[in-house]
CSV table of C-alpha atoms and ligand atoms in Angstrom, one decimal:
chain,number,residue,atom,x,y,z
A,1,MET,CA,13.5,-12.9,6.9
A,2,VAL,CA,14.4,-11.0,10.0
A,3,PHE,CA,13.0,-7.5,10.8
A,4,ASP,CA,14.8,-5.6,13.6
A,5,ILE,CA,12.6,-2.6,14.5
A,6,ILE,CA,13.9,0.2,16.7
A,7,SER,CA,11.1,2.1,18.4
A,8,ALA,CA,10.4,4.6,21.2
A,9,VAL,CA,6.9,3.2,21.7
A,10,PRO,CA,7.2,-0.6,21.2
A,11,GLU,CA,3.8,-1.2,22.7
A,12,LEU,CA,2.3,0.2,19.5
A,13,LEU,CA,3.8,-2.7,17.6
A,14,GLU,CA,2.4,-5.5,19.8
A,15,SER,CA,-0.9,-6.1,18.1
A,16,PRO,CA,-0.2,-5.8,14.3
A,17,PHE,CA,2.1,-8.9,14.4
A,18,SER,CA,0.1,-11.0,16.9
A,19,HIS,CA,-2.8,-12.0,14.7
A,20,SER,CA,-3.8,-13.8,11.5
A,21,ILE,CA,-1.3,-14.2,8.7
A,22,LEU,CA,1.7,-12.5,10.4
A,23,LYS,CA,1.2,-14.4,13.6
A,24,ARG,CA,1.3,-17.7,11.6
A,25,ALA,CA,4.4,-16.5,9.7
A,26,VAL,CA,6.2,-15.8,12.9
A,27,LYS,CA,5.1,-19.2,14.4
A,28,ASN,CA,6.3,-21.0,11.3
A,29,ASN,CA,9.7,-19.2,11.5
A,30,LEU,CA,9.2,-17.7,8.0
A,31,ILE,CA,9.7,-14.3,9.6
A,32,THR,CA,11.2,-13.0,12.8
A,33,ILE,CA,10.3,-9.7,14.2
A,34,ASN,CA,12.5,-8.2,16.9
A,35,ILE,CA,11.3,-5.0,18.5
A,36,ILE,CA,14.0,-3.1,20.2
A,37,ASP,CA,13.0,-0.4,22.8
A,38,ILE,CA,15.3,2.6,22.2
A,39,ARG,CA,14.7,3.6,25.8
A,40,GLN,CA,17.2,0.8,26.8
A,41,TYR,CA,19.8,3.0,25.2
A,42,GLY,CA,18.6,6.2,26.9
A,43,ILE,CA,21.1,8.6,28.4
A,44,GLY,CA,21.5,9.1,32.2
A,45,PRO,CA,19.4,8.0,35.1
A,46,HIS,CA,16.2,9.1,33.3
A,47,LYS,CA,17.1,7.2,30.2
A,48,GLN,CA,16.6,10.3,28.1
A,49,ILE,CA,16.0,9.6,24.4
A,50,ASP,CA,14.8,13.0,23.1
A,51,ASP,CA,15.8,16.6,23.3
A,52,TYR,CA,14.9,20.1,22.1
A,53,GLN,CA,16.1,21.0,18.6
A,54,TYR,CA,19.0,23.3,18.0
A,55,GLY,CA,17.9,26.6,16.5
A,56,GLY,CA,14.6,26.4,18.4
A,57,GLY,CA,11.2,25.3,17.2
A,58,ALA,CA,8.4,23.2,18.5
A,59,GLY,CA,8.8,19.4,19.0
A,60,MET,CA,11.4,17.1,20.4
A,61,VAL,CA,14.0,15.2,18.4
A,62,LEU,CA,15.2,11.7,19.0
A,63,MET,CA,18.8,12.1,20.1
A,64,ALA,CA,21.7,10.8,18.1
A,65,GLU,CA,23.5,8.9,20.9
A,66,PRO,CA,20.9,6.3,21.9
A,67,LEU,CA,20.2,5.6,18.2
A,68,LYS,CA,23.8,5.3,17.4
A,69,ASN,CA,24.5,2.9,20.2
A,70,CYS,CA,21.5,0.8,19.3
A,71,ILE,CA,22.4,0.7,15.6
A,72,GLU,CA,26.1,-0.1,16.3
A,73,ASP,CA,25.1,-3.0,18.6
A,74,LEU,CA,22.9,-4.5,15.9
A,75,LEU,CA,25.6,-3.9,13.2
A,76,ALA,CA,28.2,-5.7,15.4
A,77,SER,CA,26.3,-8.9,15.1
A,78,HIS,CA,24.3,-8.8,11.9
A,79,LYS,CA,24.5,-7.8,8.2
A,80,TYR,CA,21.6,-5.8,6.8
A,81,ASP,CA,20.2,-5.6,3.3
A,82,GLU,CA,18.8,-2.1,4.2
A,83,ILE,CA,18.7,0.2,7.1
A,84,ILE,CA,15.3,1.9,6.7
A,85,PHE,CA,14.0,5.1,8.3
A,86,MET,CA,10.2,5.6,8.2
A,87,THR,CA,9.5,9.2,7.5
A,88,PRO,CA,6.9,11.3,5.7
A,89,ASP,CA,9.7,12.8,3.7
A,90,GLY,CA,10.9,9.5,2.3
A,91,ASP,CA,10.2,7.8,-1.0
A,92,THR,CA,6.5,6.7,-1.2
A,93,PHE,CA,6.1,3.0,-0.6
A,94,ASN,CA,4.6,0.9,-3.3
A,95,GLN,CA,4.2,-2.7,-4.4
A,96,GLN,CA,7.4,-2.7,-6.4
A,97,GLN,CA,9.4,-1.7,-3.3
A,98,ALA,CA,7.6,-4.4,-1.3
A,99,ASN,CA,8.6,-7.0,-3.9
A,100,GLN,CA,12.2,-5.9,-3.9
A,101,LEU,CA,12.5,-5.8,-0.1
A,102,SER,CA,10.9,-9.2,0.2
A,103,LEU,CA,14.1,-10.6,-1.3
A,104,SER,CA,16.1,-9.4,1.7
A,105,ASP,CA,17.5,-11.6,4.5
A,106,ARG,CA,17.5,-9.0,7.2
A,107,LEU,CA,16.2,-5.4,7.5
A,108,MET,CA,16.7,-2.8,10.2
A,109,ILE,CA,13.8,-0.4,10.5
A,110,ILE,CA,14.2,2.8,12.5
A,111,LEU,CA,11.1,4.6,13.7
A,112,GLY,CA,11.0,8.3,14.5
A,113,HIS,CA,8.8,10.0,17.0
A,114,TYR,CA,8.1,13.6,18.0
A,115,LYS,CA,9.8,15.8,15.3
A,116,GLY,CA,12.0,13.0,13.9
A,117,ILE,CA,15.6,11.8,14.5
A,118,ASP,CA,18.9,13.7,14.6
A,119,GLN,CA,19.9,14.3,10.9
A,120,ARG,CA,23.4,12.9,11.5
A,121,ILE,CA,21.9,9.4,12.1
A,122,ARG,CA,20.2,9.7,8.8
A,123,ASP,CA,23.3,10.8,7.1
A,124,LYS,CA,25.5,8.1,8.5
A,125,TYR,CA,23.4,4.9,8.7
A,126,ILE,CA,20.2,5.1,6.7
A,127,THR,CA,20.2,3.4,3.3
A,128,LYS,CA,16.5,3.9,2.5
A,129,GLU,CA,13.9,6.4,3.6
A,130,ILE,CA,10.3,5.3,3.2
A,131,SER,CA,7.0,7.2,3.5
A,132,ILE,CA,3.6,5.4,3.4
A,133,GLY,CA,1.9,8.4,2.0
A,134,ASP,CA,1.6,12.2,1.9
A,135,TYR,CA,0.2,12.6,5.4
A,136,VAL,CA,1.9,12.8,8.8
A,137,LEU,CA,1.4,10.3,11.6
A,138,SER,CA,2.4,10.6,15.2
A,139,GLY,CA,5.3,8.1,14.8
A,140,GLY,CA,6.8,5.5,12.5
A,141,GLU,CA,5.2,2.5,14.2
A,142,LEU,CA,2.0,2.3,12.1
A,143,PRO,CA,3.9,2.9,8.9
A,144,ALA,CA,6.4,0.1,9.9
A,145,ALA,CA,3.5,-2.3,10.5
A,146,VAL,CA,2.2,-1.4,7.0
A,147,ILE,CA,5.5,-2.2,5.3
A,148,VAL,CA,6.3,-5.3,7.3
A,149,ASP,CA,2.9,-6.7,6.5
A,150,SER,CA,3.1,-6.0,2.8
A,151,ILE,CA,6.7,-7.4,2.6
A,152,SER,CA,6.0,-10.5,4.7
A,153,ARG,CA,3.0,-11.7,2.6
A,154,LEU,CA,5.3,-11.9,-0.4
A,155,ILE,CA,7.7,-14.3,1.3
A,156,PRO,CA,7.1,-17.9,0.0
A,157,GLY,CA,5.0,-19.9,2.4
A,158,VAL,CA,3.5,-17.0,4.3
A,159,LEU,CA,0.2,-17.1,2.4
A,160,ASN,CA,-1.6,-20.5,2.2
A,161,ASP,CA,-2.3,-20.2,-1.5
A,162,ALA,CA,1.0,-19.7,-3.2
A,163,THR,CA,-0.6,-17.8,-6.1
A,164,SER,CA,-2.6,-15.4,-3.9
A,165,ALA,CA,0.0,-12.7,-3.6
A,166,LEU,CA,0.5,-12.6,-7.3
A,167,THR,CA,-3.2,-11.8,-7.9
A,168,ASP,CA,-3.2,-8.9,-5.4
A,169,SER,CA,-4.0,-5.4,-6.5
A,170,HIS,CA,-0.9,-3.5,-7.7
A,171,GLN,CA,1.0,-6.5,-8.9
A,172,ASP,CA,1.6,-5.7,-12.6
A,173,ASN,CA,0.1,-2.2,-12.0
A,174,LEU,CA,-3.4,-3.6,-12.1
A,175,LEU,CA,-6.1,-3.4,-9.5
A,176,ALA,CA,-7.6,-6.7,-8.4
A,177,PRO,CA,-10.9,-7.8,-10.0
A,178,PRO,CA,-14.1,-8.0,-8.0
A,179,VAL,CA,-14.6,-11.2,-5.9
A,180,TYR,CA,-17.8,-12.9,-4.7
A,181,THR,CA,-18.8,-15.7,-2.3
A,182,ARG,CA,-22.0,-17.5,-1.4
A,183,PRO,CA,-24.9,-16.9,-1.7
A,184,SER,CA,-25.1,-16.6,-5.5
A,185,VAL,CA,-28.1,-14.2,-5.2
A,186,ILE,CA,-28.7,-11.5,-2.6
A,187,ASP,CA,-31.3,-8.7,-2.8
A,188,ASP,CA,-31.7,-9.6,-6.5
A,189,MET,CA,-28.0,-9.1,-7.1
A,190,GLU,CA,-26.4,-12.0,-8.9
A,191,VAL,CA,-22.9,-13.3,-9.0
A,192,PRO,CA,-21.6,-12.8,-12.6
A,193,GLU,CA,-22.6,-16.0,-14.6
A,194,VAL,CA,-19.0,-16.6,-15.8
A,195,LEU,CA,-17.8,-17.3,-12.2
A,196,LEU,CA,-20.3,-20.1,-11.9
A,197,SER,CA,-19.4,-21.6,-15.2
A,198,GLY,CA,-16.5,-23.8,-14.1
A,199,ASN,CA,-14.7,-22.7,-17.2
A,200,ASP,CA,-11.2,-21.7,-15.9
A,201,LYS,CA,-10.1,-20.1,-19.1
A,202,ARG,CA,-13.2,-17.9,-19.4
A,203,ILE,CA,-12.9,-17.0,-15.7
A,204,GLU,CA,-9.3,-16.0,-16.1
A,205,GLU,CA,-10.1,-13.8,-19.1
A,206,TRP,CA,-13.1,-12.2,-17.3
A,207,ARG,CA,-10.9,-11.4,-14.3
A,208,TYR,CA,-8.2,-9.9,-16.5
A,209,GLN,CA,-10.7,-7.7,-18.4
A,210,GLN,CA,-12.4,-6.6,-15.1
A,211,SER,CA,-8.9,-5.7,-13.7
A,212,LEU,CA,-8.2,-3.6,-16.8
A,213,LEU,CA,-11.6,-1.9,-16.7
A,214,LYS,CA,-11.3,-1.1,-13.0
A,215,THR,CA,-7.8,0.2,-13.3
A,216,LYS,CA,-8.7,2.4,-16.2
A,217,MET,CA,-11.7,3.9,-14.4
A,218,LYS,CA,-10.2,4.3,-10.9
A,219,ARG,CA,-6.4,4.6,-11.5
A,220,PRO,CA,-5.7,5.8,-15.0
A,221,ASP,CA,-2.1,6.5,-14.0
A,222,LEU,CA,-1.5,2.8,-13.2
A,223,TYR,CA,-3.4,1.8,-16.3
A,224,ASP,CA,-0.9,3.8,-18.5
A,225,LYS,CA,2.0,2.2,-16.6
A,226,ASN,CA,0.6,-1.3,-17.2
A,227,LYS,CA,0.3,-0.6,-20.9
A,228,GLU,CA,3.9,0.6,-21.1
A,229,SER,CA,5.2,-2.6,-19.4
B,301,ADE,N1,6.1,8.9,10.2
B,301,ADE,C1,5.1,9.8,10.3
B,301,ADE,N2,4.4,9.9,9.2
B,301,ADE,C2,4.9,9.0,8.3
B,301,ADE,C3,4.5,8.6,7.0
B,301,ADE,N3,3.5,9.1,6.3
B,301,ADE,N4,5.2,7.6,6.5
B,301,ADE,C4,6.3,7.0,7.1
B,301,ADE,N5,6.6,7.3,8.4
B,301,ADE,C5,5.9,8.3,9.0
């Protein structure tokens, strides 16, 4: 899958994709992440990309023209499943959306900064607006890193253990069960006996029951959804 990410602060995106699982996914050509600096499309000798908002008010707005030229350039050579704008007033991201987006071939992700982007760009090009939660960050870079990570780990081959993504929290609206590793006893706290039993069926049932219990306690809203499905 290809992610084309348009950013005014591309440096912010260097680290999240340069380590661990995503780094390996890029190296193995399972995902490609292109980061496009909107400043390349800036206007005039100073490569201006933002301006004051009409009607007054604090905060700069990313100008329509640089974004339009950048988006049109990309559209001239590629087809996109979605053109996404990261914004705190978008639909709240969740595992179901990650699952659905992981079936895409190519996504364009546009990141706002300052006060946001000119509304006309949203009206004309954006097919999906995504928020990662009800709080405001300084720009879309961190939110983009969040969604690219959660989408990428669902692409076959990105995780070593093919079943691992399926047992994540939020798949099936259940939180993941507790996990333990060596040693089997620390400060008098023991690993649950069933996990040492070697009995796969009992272990699976225990994990499922723990998931149900944890979800019921911590996220009754998800628990109800799980019961409905
Ligand atoms: N940009 C700023 N805050 C954001 C949020 N919560 N989600 C997505 N994009 C954002």
